[in-house]
CSV table of C-alpha atoms in Angstrom, one decimal:
chain,number,residue,atom,x,y,z
A,1,UNK,CA,-17.5,-1.0,3.0
A,2,UNK,CA,-18.7,1.6,0.4
A,3,UNK,CA,-16.4,4.5,-0.1
A,4,UNK,CA,-17.8,8.0,-0.6
A,5,UNK,CA,-16.0,10.5,-2.7
A,6,UNK,CA,-16.5,14.2,-3.6
A,7,UNK,CA,-15.0,15.5,-6.8
A,8,UNK,CA,-14.7,19.3,-7.0
A,9,UNK,CA,-13.7,20.8,-10.3
A,10,UNK,CA,-15.3,23.3,-12.7
A,11,UNK,CA,-14.4,21.3,-15.7
A,12,UNK,CA,-16.9,18.5,-16.4
A,13,UNK,CA,-14.5,16.4,-18.5
A,14,UNK,CA,-11.9,16.3,-15.7
A,15,UNK,CA,-14.6,15.4,-13.1
A,16,UNK,CA,-15.7,12.5,-15.3
A,17,UNK,CA,-12.1,11.3,-15.8
A,18,UNK,CA,-11.5,11.3,-12.1
A,19,UNK,CA,-14.9,9.6,-11.5
A,20,UNK,CA,-13.9,6.8,-13.9
A,21,UNK,CA,-10.5,6.4,-12.1
A,22,UNK,CA,-12.3,6.1,-8.7
A,23,UNK,CA,-14.8,3.6,-10.0
A,24,UNK,CA,-12.0,1.5,-11.4
A,25,UNK,CA,-10.0,1.6,-8.2
A,26,UNK,CA,-12.9,1.5,-5.7
A,27,UNK,CA,-15.7,-0.6,-7.3
A,28,UNK,CA,-19.1,0.2,-5.9
A,29,UNK,CA,-18.0,3.6,-4.5
A,30,UNK,CA,-20.5,6.5,-4.3
A,31,UNK,CA,-19.4,9.8,-6.0
A,32,UNK,CA,-20.8,13.3,-5.9
A,33,UNK,CA,-19.5,16.1,-8.1
A,34,UNK,CA,-19.3,19.9,-7.5
A,35,UNK,CA,-18.4,22.6,-10.0
A,36,UNK,CA,-17.7,25.5,-7.6
A,37,UNK,CA,-16.5,26.1,-4.1
A,38,UNK,CA,-20.0,27.0,-2.7
A,39,UNK,CA,-21.3,23.8,-4.2
A,40,UNK,CA,-18.4,21.8,-2.9
A,41,UNK,CA,-19.0,23.2,0.7
A,42,UNK,CA,-22.7,22.3,0.5
A,43,UNK,CA,-22.0,18.8,-0.8
A,44,UNK,CA,-19.3,18.2,1.8
A,45,UNK,CA,-21.8,19.1,4.5
A,46,UNK,CA,-24.7,17.0,3.1
A,47,UNK,CA,-22.8,14.0,1.7
A,48,UNK,CA,-20.0,13.7,4.3
A,49,UNK,CA,-17.6,12.1,1.9
A,50,UNK,CA,-14.7,9.9,3.1
A,51,UNK,CA,-12.4,11.9,0.9
A,52,UNK,CA,-12.6,15.1,-1.3
A,53,UNK,CA,-10.6,15.7,-4.4
A,54,UNK,CA,-10.6,19.4,-5.1
A,55,UNK,CA,-9.3,21.7,-7.8
A,56,UNK,CA,-7.4,24.7,-6.5
A,57,UNK,CA,-9.1,27.3,-8.7
A,58,UNK,CA,-12.9,27.3,-8.9
A,59,UNK,CA,-15.7,29.9,-9.0
A,60,UNK,CA,-17.0,31.2,-5.7
A,61,UNK,CA,-13.9,31.8,-3.7
A,62,UNK,CA,-10.1,32.4,-3.9
A,63,UNK,CA,-8.0,29.2,-3.7
A,64,UNK,CA,-6.9,29.6,-0.1
A,65,UNK,CA,-10.3,30.5,1.3
A,66,UNK,CA,-12.1,27.9,-0.8
A,67,UNK,CA,-9.9,25.0,0.2
A,68,UNK,CA,-9.6,26.0,3.9
A,69,UNK,CA,-13.3,26.3,4.2
A,70,UNK,CA,-13.7,22.9,2.7
A,71,UNK,CA,-11.1,21.5,5.1
A,72,UNK,CA,-13.2,22.9,8.0
A,73,UNK,CA,-16.4,21.2,6.7
A,74,UNK,CA,-14.5,17.9,6.2
A,75,UNK,CA,-13.6,17.8,9.9
A,76,UNK,CA,-10.4,15.9,9.5
A,77,UNK,CA,-11.4,13.7,6.6
A,78,UNK,CA,-8.7,14.0,3.9
A,79,UNK,CA,-8.7,16.5,1.0
A,80,UNK,CA,-6.5,15.9,-2.0
A,81,UNK,CA,-5.8,19.0,-4.0
A,82,UNK,CA,-5.4,18.8,-7.8
A,83,UNK,CA,-3.2,21.7,-9.0
A,84,UNK,CA,-1.0,23.0,-11.8
A,85,UNK,CA,0.2,26.0,-9.8
A,86,UNK,CA,3.8,26.8,-8.9
A,87,UNK,CA,2.8,29.2,-6.1
A,88,UNK,CA,5.0,27.8,-3.4
A,89,UNK,CA,3.7,30.2,-0.7
A,90,UNK,CA,0.1,29.0,-1.4
A,91,UNK,CA,1.0,25.4,-1.4
A,92,UNK,CA,2.9,25.6,1.9
A,93,UNK,CA,0.0,27.5,3.6
A,94,UNK,CA,-2.5,24.9,2.4
A,95,UNK,CA,-0.2,22.1,3.6
A,96,UNK,CA,-0.1,23.8,7.1
A,97,UNK,CA,-3.8,24.2,7.0
A,98,UNK,CA,-4.3,20.5,6.8
A,99,UNK,CA,-4.5,19.5,3.1
A,100,UNK,CA,-3.6,15.9,3.1
A,101,UNK,CA,-2.0,15.7,-0.4
A,102,UNK,CA,-1.4,17.4,-3.7
A,103,UNK,CA,-1.3,15.9,-7.2
A,104,UNK,CA,-0.7,17.5,-10.5
A,105,UNK,CA,-3.7,17.9,-12.8
A,106,UNK,CA,-1.9,15.8,-15.4
A,107,UNK,CA,-1.2,13.0,-13.0
A,108,UNK,CA,-2.2,9.6,-14.3
A,109,UNK,CA,-4.9,7.4,-12.7
A,110,UNK,CA,-2.3,5.2,-11.0
A,111,UNK,CA,-0.7,8.2,-9.3
A,112,UNK,CA,-4.1,9.5,-8.1
A,113,UNK,CA,-5.2,6.1,-6.8
A,114,UNK,CA,-1.9,5.6,-5.0
A,115,UNK,CA,-2.3,9.1,-3.4
A,116,UNK,CA,-5.9,8.4,-2.3
A,117,UNK,CA,-4.9,5.0,-0.8
A,118,UNK,CA,-2.1,6.7,1.2
A,119,UNK,CA,-4.4,9.5,2.4
A,120,UNK,CA,-7.1,7.0,3.4
A,121,UNK,CA,-4.4,5.1,5.4
A,122,UNK,CA,-3.7,8.3,7.3
A,123,UNK,CA,-0.6,9.4,5.4
A,124,UNK,CA,0.1,12.6,3.4
A,125,UNK,CA,1.0,12.7,-0.3
A,126,UNK,CA,3.3,15.2,-1.9
A,127,UNK,CA,5.0,15.3,-5.3
A,128,UNK,CA,8.8,15.3,-5.2
A,129,UNK,CA,9.1,19.1,-5.8
A,130,UNK,CA,6.9,19.8,-2.8
A,131,UNK,CA,8.7,17.3,-0.7
A,132,UNK,CA,11.8,19.5,-1.2
A,133,UNK,CA,9.9,22.7,-0.3
A,134,UNK,CA,8.2,21.2,2.8
A,135,UNK,CA,11.6,20.2,4.2
A,136,UNK,CA,13.3,23.5,3.5
A,137,UNK,CA,13.4,26.6,5.7
A,138,UNK,CA,11.0,29.3,4.6
A,139,UNK,CA,10.9,33.0,5.8
A,140,UNK,CA,7.2,32.9,6.6
A,141,UNK,CA,6.7,29.3,7.7
A,142,UNK,CA,8.1,26.8,10.2
A,143,UNK,CA,10.1,23.9,8.7
A,144,UNK,CA,7.7,21.2,7.8
A,145,UNK,CA,8.0,17.5,7.1
A,146,UNK,CA,5.4,15.2,5.6
A,147,UNK,CA,3.9,12.5,7.8
A,148,UNK,CA,5.3,9.1,7.0
A,149,UNK,CA,3.8,5.7,7.6
A,150,UNK,CA,4.9,4.0,10.8
A,151,UNK,CA,5.1,0.4,11.7
A,152,UNK,CA,5.3,-1.2,15.1
A,153,UNK,CA,8.1,-3.8,15.8
A,154,UNK,CA,5.6,-6.6,15.7
A,155,UNK,CA,4.2,-5.4,12.3
A,156,UNK,CA,7.7,-5.4,11.0
A,157,UNK,CA,8.3,-8.9,12.2
A,158,UNK,CA,5.1,-10.1,10.5
A,159,UNK,CA,5.9,-8.4,7.2
A,160,UNK,CA,9.4,-9.9,7.2
A,161,UNK,CA,7.8,-13.4,7.7
A,162,UNK,CA,5.4,-12.6,4.9
A,163,UNK,CA,8.4,-11.9,2.7
A,164,UNK,CA,9.6,-15.4,3.4
A,165,UNK,CA,6.4,-16.7,1.9
A,166,UNK,CA,4.8,-17.8,5.2
A,167,UNK,CA,1.1,-17.9,5.7
A,168,UNK,CA,-0.7,-16.3,8.6
A,169,UNK,CA,-1.2,-19.5,10.5
A,170,UNK,CA,2.5,-20.3,10.3
A,171,UNK,CA,3.5,-16.8,11.3
A,172,UNK,CA,1.2,-17.0,14.3
A,173,UNK,CA,2.8,-20.2,15.4
A,174,UNK,CA,6.3,-18.8,15.1
A,175,UNK,CA,5.4,-15.6,17.1
A,176,UNK,CA,3.3,-17.5,19.6
A,177,UNK,CA,0.1,-15.6,19.0
A,178,UNK,CA,-3.4,-16.3,17.6
A,179,UNK,CA,-3.9,-16.1,13.8
A,180,UNK,CA,-6.4,-13.3,14.4
A,181,UNK,CA,-3.6,-11.2,15.9
A,182,UNK,CA,-1.5,-11.7,12.8
A,183,UNK,CA,-4.5,-10.7,10.7
A,184,UNK,CA,-4.9,-7.5,12.8
A,185,UNK,CA,-1.3,-6.6,12.5
A,186,UNK,CA,-1.5,-7.0,8.7
A,187,UNK,CA,-4.6,-5.0,8.4
A,188,UNK,CA,-3.1,-2.1,10.4
A,189,UNK,CA,0.1,-2.2,8.3
A,190,UNK,CA,-1.9,-2.3,5.0
A,191,UNK,CA,-3.9,0.8,6.1
A,192,UNK,CA,-0.7,2.6,7.1
A,193,UNK,CA,0.9,1.8,3.8
A,194,UNK,CA,-2.1,2.2,1.5
A,195,UNK,CA,-1.7,-1.4,0.4
A,196,UNK,CA,-4.4,-3.6,-1.1
A,197,UNK,CA,-2.9,-6.9,0.3
A,198,UNK,CA,-0.2,-8.4,2.5
A,199,UNK,CA,2.3,-8.8,-0.3
A,200,UNK,CA,1.8,-5.2,-1.5
A,201,UNK,CA,2.2,-4.1,2.1
A,202,UNK,CA,5.6,-5.9,2.5
A,203,UNK,CA,6.9,-4.5,-0.8
A,204,UNK,CA,5.9,-0.9,0.1
A,205,UNK,CA,7.4,-1.2,3.6
A,206,UNK,CA,10.6,-2.5,2.1
A,207,UNK,CA,10.7,0.3,-0.5
A,208,UNK,CA,10.3,2.9,2.2
A,209,UNK,CA,12.9,1.3,4.4
A,210,UNK,CA,10.4,0.6,7.2
A,211,UNK,CA,11.5,-3.0,7.8
A,212,UNK,CA,14.8,-2.1,9.3
A,213,UNK,CA,14.8,-1.9,13.1
A,214,UNK,CA,14.9,1.7,14.3
């Protein structure tokens, strides 16, 4: 499946760097670039990307109006905001408006790719400082908490058996289901966790403490 990305930034060098990161992490992906908010809105409408990566400050609109308009055009598809701002009020308002994640402009390619995979799996990505802000009371905002990946009981069982080095066919026999069912459980878990394979899914679930029974 070909992924479609929109990169929105008024600095050509940064756009190209992000494009190189995307092409390395998602071979064969299609990329469009925009240098202003009006151009980003138009491309989001015409290109319908799977995910948009957007600078917070670009010509054509103020940050709040520019990003929220883009969110409306994306219609639920994730938007990752690249920023260097420390404007906590603005970040919280954008989070409430539906921005799926934030990453610093100086973030390395590994961080950006990890954030994108999490967003594509339906999660939300926040740097540590913003995690603290989102969980803290604020005079103008309700307390917020980021969405975390969730696993079903059966998905946990499957990943625990993966951790024991068992293949899908063996896991299916132990759980009394078809191998295709195990494959489906793993695919859903991988999407939730932004993992590229079953081992990576197990490791990420273990790191997040998701393999313990609720």
